[in-house]
Short mmCIF file of C-alpha atoms and ligand atoms in Angstrom, two decimals:
data_model
loop_
_atom_site.label_atom_id
_atom_site.label_comp_id
_atom_site.label_asym_id
_atom_site.label_seq_id
_atom_site.Cartn_x
_atom_site.Cartn_y
_atom_site.Cartn_z
CA VAL S 1 -59.31 31.34 57.85
CA SER S 2 -59.71 30.14 61.44
CA SER S 3 -60.27 26.45 61.94
CA PRO S 4 -60.99 24.85 65.31
CA ALA S 5 -57.95 23.14 66.89
CA HIS S 6 -59.88 19.92 67.41
CA LYS S 7 -61.56 17.42 65.13
CA VAL S 8 -64.99 18.51 63.84
CA LYS S 9 -66.82 15.88 61.80
CA GLY S 10 -67.27 16.89 58.16
CA TYR S 11 -65.28 20.12 58.59
CA ARG S 12 -62.33 21.02 56.41
CA SER S 13 -60.41 24.32 56.50
CA ALA S 14 -61.85 26.71 53.92
CA ILE S 15 -58.57 28.32 52.94
CA LEU S 16 -56.80 24.96 52.62
CA THR S 17 -59.68 23.67 50.50
CA LEU S 18 -59.40 26.72 48.23
CA ARG S 19 -55.65 26.26 47.86
CA GLN S 20 -56.03 22.60 46.92
CA GLU S 21 -59.18 22.76 44.77
CA LEU S 22 -57.95 25.78 42.78
CA ASP S 23 -54.43 24.32 42.57
CA LEU S 24 -52.83 27.43 44.06
CA TYR S 25 -49.56 25.59 44.35
CA ALA S 26 -47.24 28.45 45.30
CA ASN S 27 -47.55 30.64 48.37
CA ILE S 28 -45.45 33.75 47.88
CA ARG S 29 -44.54 35.43 51.17
CA PRO S 30 -42.24 38.43 50.88
CA VAL S 31 -40.72 39.99 54.00
CA ARG S 32 -39.36 43.51 53.53
CA SER S 33 -38.37 46.06 56.13
CA LEU S 34 -40.97 48.80 56.54
CA PRO S 35 -40.14 52.33 57.72
CA ARG S 36 -40.35 52.97 61.48
CA LEU S 37 -41.87 49.59 62.35
CA SER S 38 -39.06 47.21 61.41
CA LEU S 39 -36.22 46.76 63.88
CA ARG S 40 -33.78 46.63 61.00
CA GLN S 41 -34.02 48.25 57.59
CA ASP S 42 -32.01 45.78 55.51
CA VAL S 43 -34.37 42.78 55.24
CA ASP S 44 -35.63 41.87 51.78
CA LEU S 45 -36.48 38.20 51.30
CA VAL S 46 -39.25 36.05 49.86
CA ILE S 47 -40.41 32.68 51.15
CA VAL S 48 -41.78 30.54 48.31
CA ARG S 49 -43.83 27.89 50.07
CA GLU S 50 -45.24 24.74 48.46
CA ASN S 51 -48.96 25.10 49.06
CA THR S 52 -50.76 21.86 48.19
CA GLU S 53 -49.10 18.90 49.94
CA GLY S 54 -46.54 18.10 52.66
CA LEU S 55 -48.07 17.89 56.12
CA TYR S 56 -51.10 19.78 54.77
CA ALA S 57 -52.11 16.79 52.63
CA GLY S 58 -54.90 16.03 55.11
CA ARG S 59 -53.82 12.43 55.67
CA GLU S 60 -54.20 12.02 59.38
CA ARG S 61 -55.67 9.06 61.23
CA LEU S 62 -55.88 7.33 64.57
CA GLU S 63 -53.76 4.20 64.73
CA GLY S 64 -53.38 1.85 67.68
CA ASP S 65 -52.31 3.78 70.71
CA GLY S 66 -51.66 6.99 68.78
CA ALA S 67 -52.25 8.98 65.65
CA VAL S 68 -50.34 9.27 62.37
CA ALA S 69 -50.00 12.13 59.88
CA GLU S 70 -48.55 11.46 56.43
CA ARG S 71 -46.28 14.06 54.87
CA VAL S 72 -46.65 13.83 51.11
CA ILE S 73 -43.90 15.09 48.78
CA THR S 74 -44.20 14.58 45.02
CA ARG S 75 -41.77 15.21 42.19
CA ARG S 76 -44.44 17.19 40.29
CA ALA S 77 -45.17 19.63 43.14
CA SER S 78 -41.47 20.02 43.98
CA HIS S 79 -40.66 20.69 40.34
CA ARG S 80 -43.24 23.40 39.88
CA ILE S 81 -42.43 25.17 43.16
CA GLY S 82 -38.75 25.17 42.17
CA ARG S 83 -39.67 26.77 38.87
CA LYS S 84 -41.76 29.42 40.63
CA ALA S 85 -38.85 30.23 42.97
CA VAL S 86 -36.57 30.93 40.00
CA GLU S 87 -39.24 33.12 38.37
CA ILE S 88 -39.57 35.19 41.55
CA LEU S 89 -35.79 35.43 41.94
CA ARG S 90 -35.46 36.75 38.39
CA ALA S 91 -38.40 39.13 38.58
CA GLU S 92 -37.07 40.74 41.77
CA LYS S 93 -33.35 40.38 40.90
CA TYR S 94 -32.45 38.48 44.06
CA ARG S 95 -28.90 37.16 44.39
CA ARG S 96 -29.49 34.03 46.44
CA LEU S 97 -31.85 31.07 46.25
CA THR S 98 -31.91 28.75 49.26
CA ILE S 99 -33.59 25.34 49.33
CA VAL S 100 -34.83 24.70 52.87
CA HIS S 101 -35.42 21.09 53.96
CA LYS S 102 -34.81 18.43 56.62
CA ALA S 103 -33.28 15.72 54.42
CA ASN S 104 -30.99 14.53 57.23
CA ILE S 105 -34.01 13.18 59.11
CA LEU S 106 -36.41 12.74 56.17
CA PRO S 107 -34.09 11.52 53.40
CA LEU S 108 -36.85 10.10 51.18
CA THR S 109 -39.38 12.93 51.28
CA ASP S 110 -37.10 15.92 51.76
CA GLY S 111 -34.35 14.29 49.72
CA LEU S 112 -36.84 14.14 46.84
CA PHE S 113 -37.89 17.75 47.42
CA ARG S 114 -34.30 19.02 47.62
CA ASP S 115 -33.03 17.05 44.62
CA THR S 116 -36.02 17.90 42.42
CA VAL S 117 -35.87 21.62 43.21
CA ARG S 118 -32.11 21.65 42.71
CA ALA S 119 -32.43 19.93 39.34
CA VAL S 120 -35.09 22.28 37.97
CA VAL S 121 -33.19 25.33 39.22
CA GLN S 122 -29.98 24.17 37.58
CA GLU S 123 -31.84 23.38 34.38
CA MET S 124 -33.42 26.86 34.25
CA ARG S 125 -30.29 28.75 35.15
CA HIS S 126 -28.49 30.52 32.29
CA PRO S 127 -24.68 30.39 32.28
CA ASP S 128 -24.49 34.20 32.56
CA GLU S 129 -26.62 34.36 35.72
CA ASN S 130 -24.48 34.72 38.84
CA TRP S 131 -26.86 34.31 41.79
CA ILE S 132 -26.05 31.81 44.51
CA LEU S 133 -27.90 28.50 44.83
CA ASP S 134 -27.55 26.84 48.22
CA GLU S 135 -29.44 24.67 50.67
CA LEU S 136 -30.00 24.84 54.40
CA LEU S 137 -31.62 22.64 57.03
CA VAL S 138 -34.86 24.09 58.33
CA ASP S 139 -33.61 24.38 61.92
CA THR S 140 -30.49 26.27 60.82
CA THR S 141 -32.70 28.47 58.66
CA ALA S 142 -34.89 29.30 61.66
CA TYR S 143 -31.82 30.41 63.57
CA GLN S 144 -30.37 32.46 60.72
CA LEU S 145 -33.71 34.18 60.06
CA VAL S 146 -33.26 35.62 63.55
CA SER S 147 -29.50 36.17 63.56
CA GLN S 148 -28.85 37.32 59.96
CA PRO S 149 -32.11 37.86 58.04
CA GLN S 150 -30.43 40.31 55.65
CA THR S 151 -28.38 37.52 54.08
CA PHE S 152 -31.39 35.77 52.51
CA GLY S 153 -32.98 36.27 49.09
CA VAL S 154 -35.49 33.65 47.95
CA LEU S 155 -36.17 30.65 50.20
CA VAL S 156 -38.05 27.72 48.72
CA THR S 157 -39.50 25.09 51.02
CA THR S 158 -42.25 22.61 51.83
CA ASN S 159 -45.68 23.52 53.16
CA LEU S 160 -45.40 23.42 56.96
CA PHE S 161 -41.80 24.69 57.07
CA GLY S 162 -42.90 27.64 54.93
CA ASP S 163 -45.84 28.29 57.23
CA ILE S 164 -43.67 28.43 60.33
CA LEU S 165 -40.68 30.26 58.84
CA SER S 166 -42.89 32.93 57.28
CA ASP S 167 -44.48 33.77 60.64
CA GLU S 168 -41.01 33.95 62.14
CA ALA S 169 -39.66 36.14 59.34
CA ALA S 170 -42.74 38.43 59.47
CA PHE S 171 -41.21 39.93 62.61
CA TRP S 172 -38.79 41.83 60.35
CA CYS S 173 -41.45 43.62 58.31
CA GLY S 174 -42.83 45.01 61.56
CA GLY S 175 -45.25 42.32 62.72
CA MET S 176 -48.02 40.02 61.62
CA GLY S 177 -50.29 42.96 60.80
CA LEU S 178 -47.95 43.89 57.95
CA ALA S 179 -47.15 40.53 56.35
CA PRO S 180 -48.68 39.80 52.92
CA SER S 181 -48.98 36.62 50.89
CA LEU S 182 -50.25 35.38 47.57
CA ASN S 183 -51.67 31.89 46.88
CA TRP S 184 -50.73 31.51 43.27
CA GLY S 185 -51.52 28.91 40.62
CA ASP S 186 -51.23 28.98 36.86
CA GLU S 187 -54.80 30.25 36.37
CA ILE S 188 -56.01 31.71 39.64
CA ALA S 189 -54.56 33.64 42.56
CA ILE S 190 -55.90 34.48 46.02
CA ALA S 191 -54.32 37.28 48.03
CA GLU S 192 -54.20 36.45 51.73
CA PRO S 193 -52.53 38.17 54.66
CA VAL S 194 -50.19 35.81 56.53
CA HIS S 195 -52.16 36.50 59.71
CA GLY S 196 -55.47 34.72 60.27
CA SER S 197 -58.68 36.21 61.58
CA ALA S 198 -58.91 38.03 64.93
CA PRO S 199 -62.30 37.23 66.46
CA ASP S 200 -61.36 39.09 69.65
CA ILE S 201 -61.38 42.46 67.87
CA VAL S 202 -64.39 41.99 65.58
CA GLY S 203 -66.42 45.17 65.24
CA LYS S 204 -63.91 47.38 67.04
CA GLY S 205 -62.56 49.04 63.91
CA ILE S 206 -58.95 48.54 64.95
CA ALA S 207 -57.72 45.77 62.63
CA ASN S 208 -54.61 46.77 60.70
CA PRO S 209 -55.53 46.55 57.00
CA MET S 210 -51.94 46.89 55.78
CA ALA S 211 -51.26 43.17 55.35
CA ALA S 212 -54.45 42.80 53.30
CA ILE S 213 -53.57 45.84 51.16
CA LEU S 214 -50.01 44.63 50.62
CA SER S 215 -51.45 41.21 49.67
CA ALA S 216 -53.63 42.90 47.06
CA ALA S 217 -50.46 44.57 45.77
CA LEU S 218 -48.97 41.08 45.29
CA LEU S 219 -52.01 40.13 43.21
CA VAL S 220 -51.40 43.21 41.08
CA ARG S 221 -47.65 42.56 40.82
CA TYR S 222 -47.60 38.85 40.04
CA HIS S 223 -51.00 37.72 38.84
CA TRP S 224 -51.95 40.79 36.80
CA LYS S 225 -48.30 41.54 35.99
CA LEU S 226 -48.51 45.26 36.75
CA PRO S 227 -45.39 45.83 38.92
CA GLN S 228 -45.53 49.62 38.62
CA ILE S 229 -49.03 49.76 40.05
CA ALA S 230 -48.00 47.34 42.81
CA GLU S 231 -45.15 49.71 43.64
CA GLN S 232 -47.58 52.62 43.90
CA ILE S 233 -49.65 50.71 46.45
CA GLU S 234 -46.60 49.56 48.41
CA GLY S 235 -45.15 53.07 48.22
CA ALA S 236 -48.38 54.52 49.63
CA VAL S 237 -48.18 52.15 52.61
CA ARG S 238 -44.55 53.12 53.21
CA ARG S 239 -45.28 56.84 52.98
CA ALA S 240 -48.30 56.55 55.28
CA LEU S 241 -46.03 54.86 57.83
CA THR S 242 -43.28 57.42 57.34
CA PHE S 243 -45.34 60.60 57.45
CA ASP S 244 -48.87 60.06 58.75
CA LEU S 245 -49.24 57.39 61.39
CA GLU S 246 -48.27 57.57 65.04
CA VAL S 247 -45.52 55.13 65.89
CA SER S 248 -43.68 54.65 69.14
CA GLU S 249 -41.08 52.00 69.90
CA ASN S 250 -41.61 50.41 66.49
CA ARG S 251 -45.32 49.83 67.07
CA LEU S 252 -48.32 51.66 65.68
CA ASN S 253 -50.10 53.61 68.41
CA PRO S 254 -52.58 50.99 69.75
CA ASP S 255 -55.46 53.48 69.37
CA THR S 256 -54.90 53.73 65.60
CA THR S 257 -58.10 52.76 63.80
CA THR S 258 -58.56 50.85 60.57
CA GLU S 259 -60.10 53.99 59.10
CA THR S 260 -57.15 56.21 60.05
CA ILE S 261 -54.76 53.79 58.36
CA LEU S 262 -56.94 53.51 55.25
CA LYS S 263 -57.30 57.28 54.93
CA ALA S 264 -53.56 57.77 55.23
CA ILE S 265 -52.85 55.15 52.56
CA ILE S 266 -55.47 56.57 50.17
CA LYS S 267 -54.08 60.07 50.64
CA ARG S 268 -50.57 58.83 49.82
CA LEU S 269 -51.82 56.85 46.82
CA ASN S 270 -52.93 60.11 45.31
CA SER S 271 -49.79 62.09 46.12
O1 LIG T 301 -58.32 27.11 58.42
O2 LIG T 301 -51.31 29.49 56.13
O3 LIG T 301 -57.39 27.84 60.25
O4 LIG T 301 -51.11 27.37 56.36
O5 LIG T 301 -52.06 27.51 58.76
C1 LIG T 301 -53.63 28.94 57.88
C2 LIG T 301 -56.14 27.88 58.25
S1 LIG T 301 -54.82 28.56 59.18
C3 LIG T 301 -57.37 27.60 59.04
C4 LIG T 301 -51.58 28.41 56.68
C5 LIG T 301 -52.46 28.31 57.82
#
């Protein structure tokens, strides 16, 4: 999960390879307020990120004086991510679905993404469903995720925009240590915290396991279709935060160990 930030011959990111090879085309990244850590308690949104193409297509090359990256958008990938967004919206009873793009600057690629997602959403929508479908430029979305995060429901977007916006939005669940995600295809899913690795704290026993545990809960909820068990796991995390762990100024006490957090969650799972 941590690739070097320079070119290494023959190297390809392991997690990106897994996403592409296993066709894990949707990256589901919920952001929900957590007790005591979140600076506001009214955030409940999900970023549905296309996970196989866009600027992650791996088409980058040196050319003349510079370098060029190709941003690939296909109808097929846009269609299936649009479908996934509607499924998530229905499962969690959200009231708003927002298509996030930059079609003013990228009319061909993001125009195709926006129009394809819009068409599949409208096709799937029943006449008696009354949620809002809208669209927003990615820069405006970035601003509104800071200024009014409580107004969002499901956001559906392309790969790199989803990557960046989900780190930004993770602030509202209480920080990167708490942000879960699910790489999800039709056959296979991989749970993955939004954060990467943290080589600087290896072996110290202080990594926060909550994002990994909440990611496992997503696997249970969506891939194994056991929402009640997912709620038990998520509830245990919330109760551990509410009753057991030391928090000051919306941060876990920096001396809190991985083991302390795990023990608190396990205790609350059983109560
Ligand atoms: O190999 O979630 O360093 O898109 O940027 C993960 C992958 S870092 C790596 C992502 C992301």
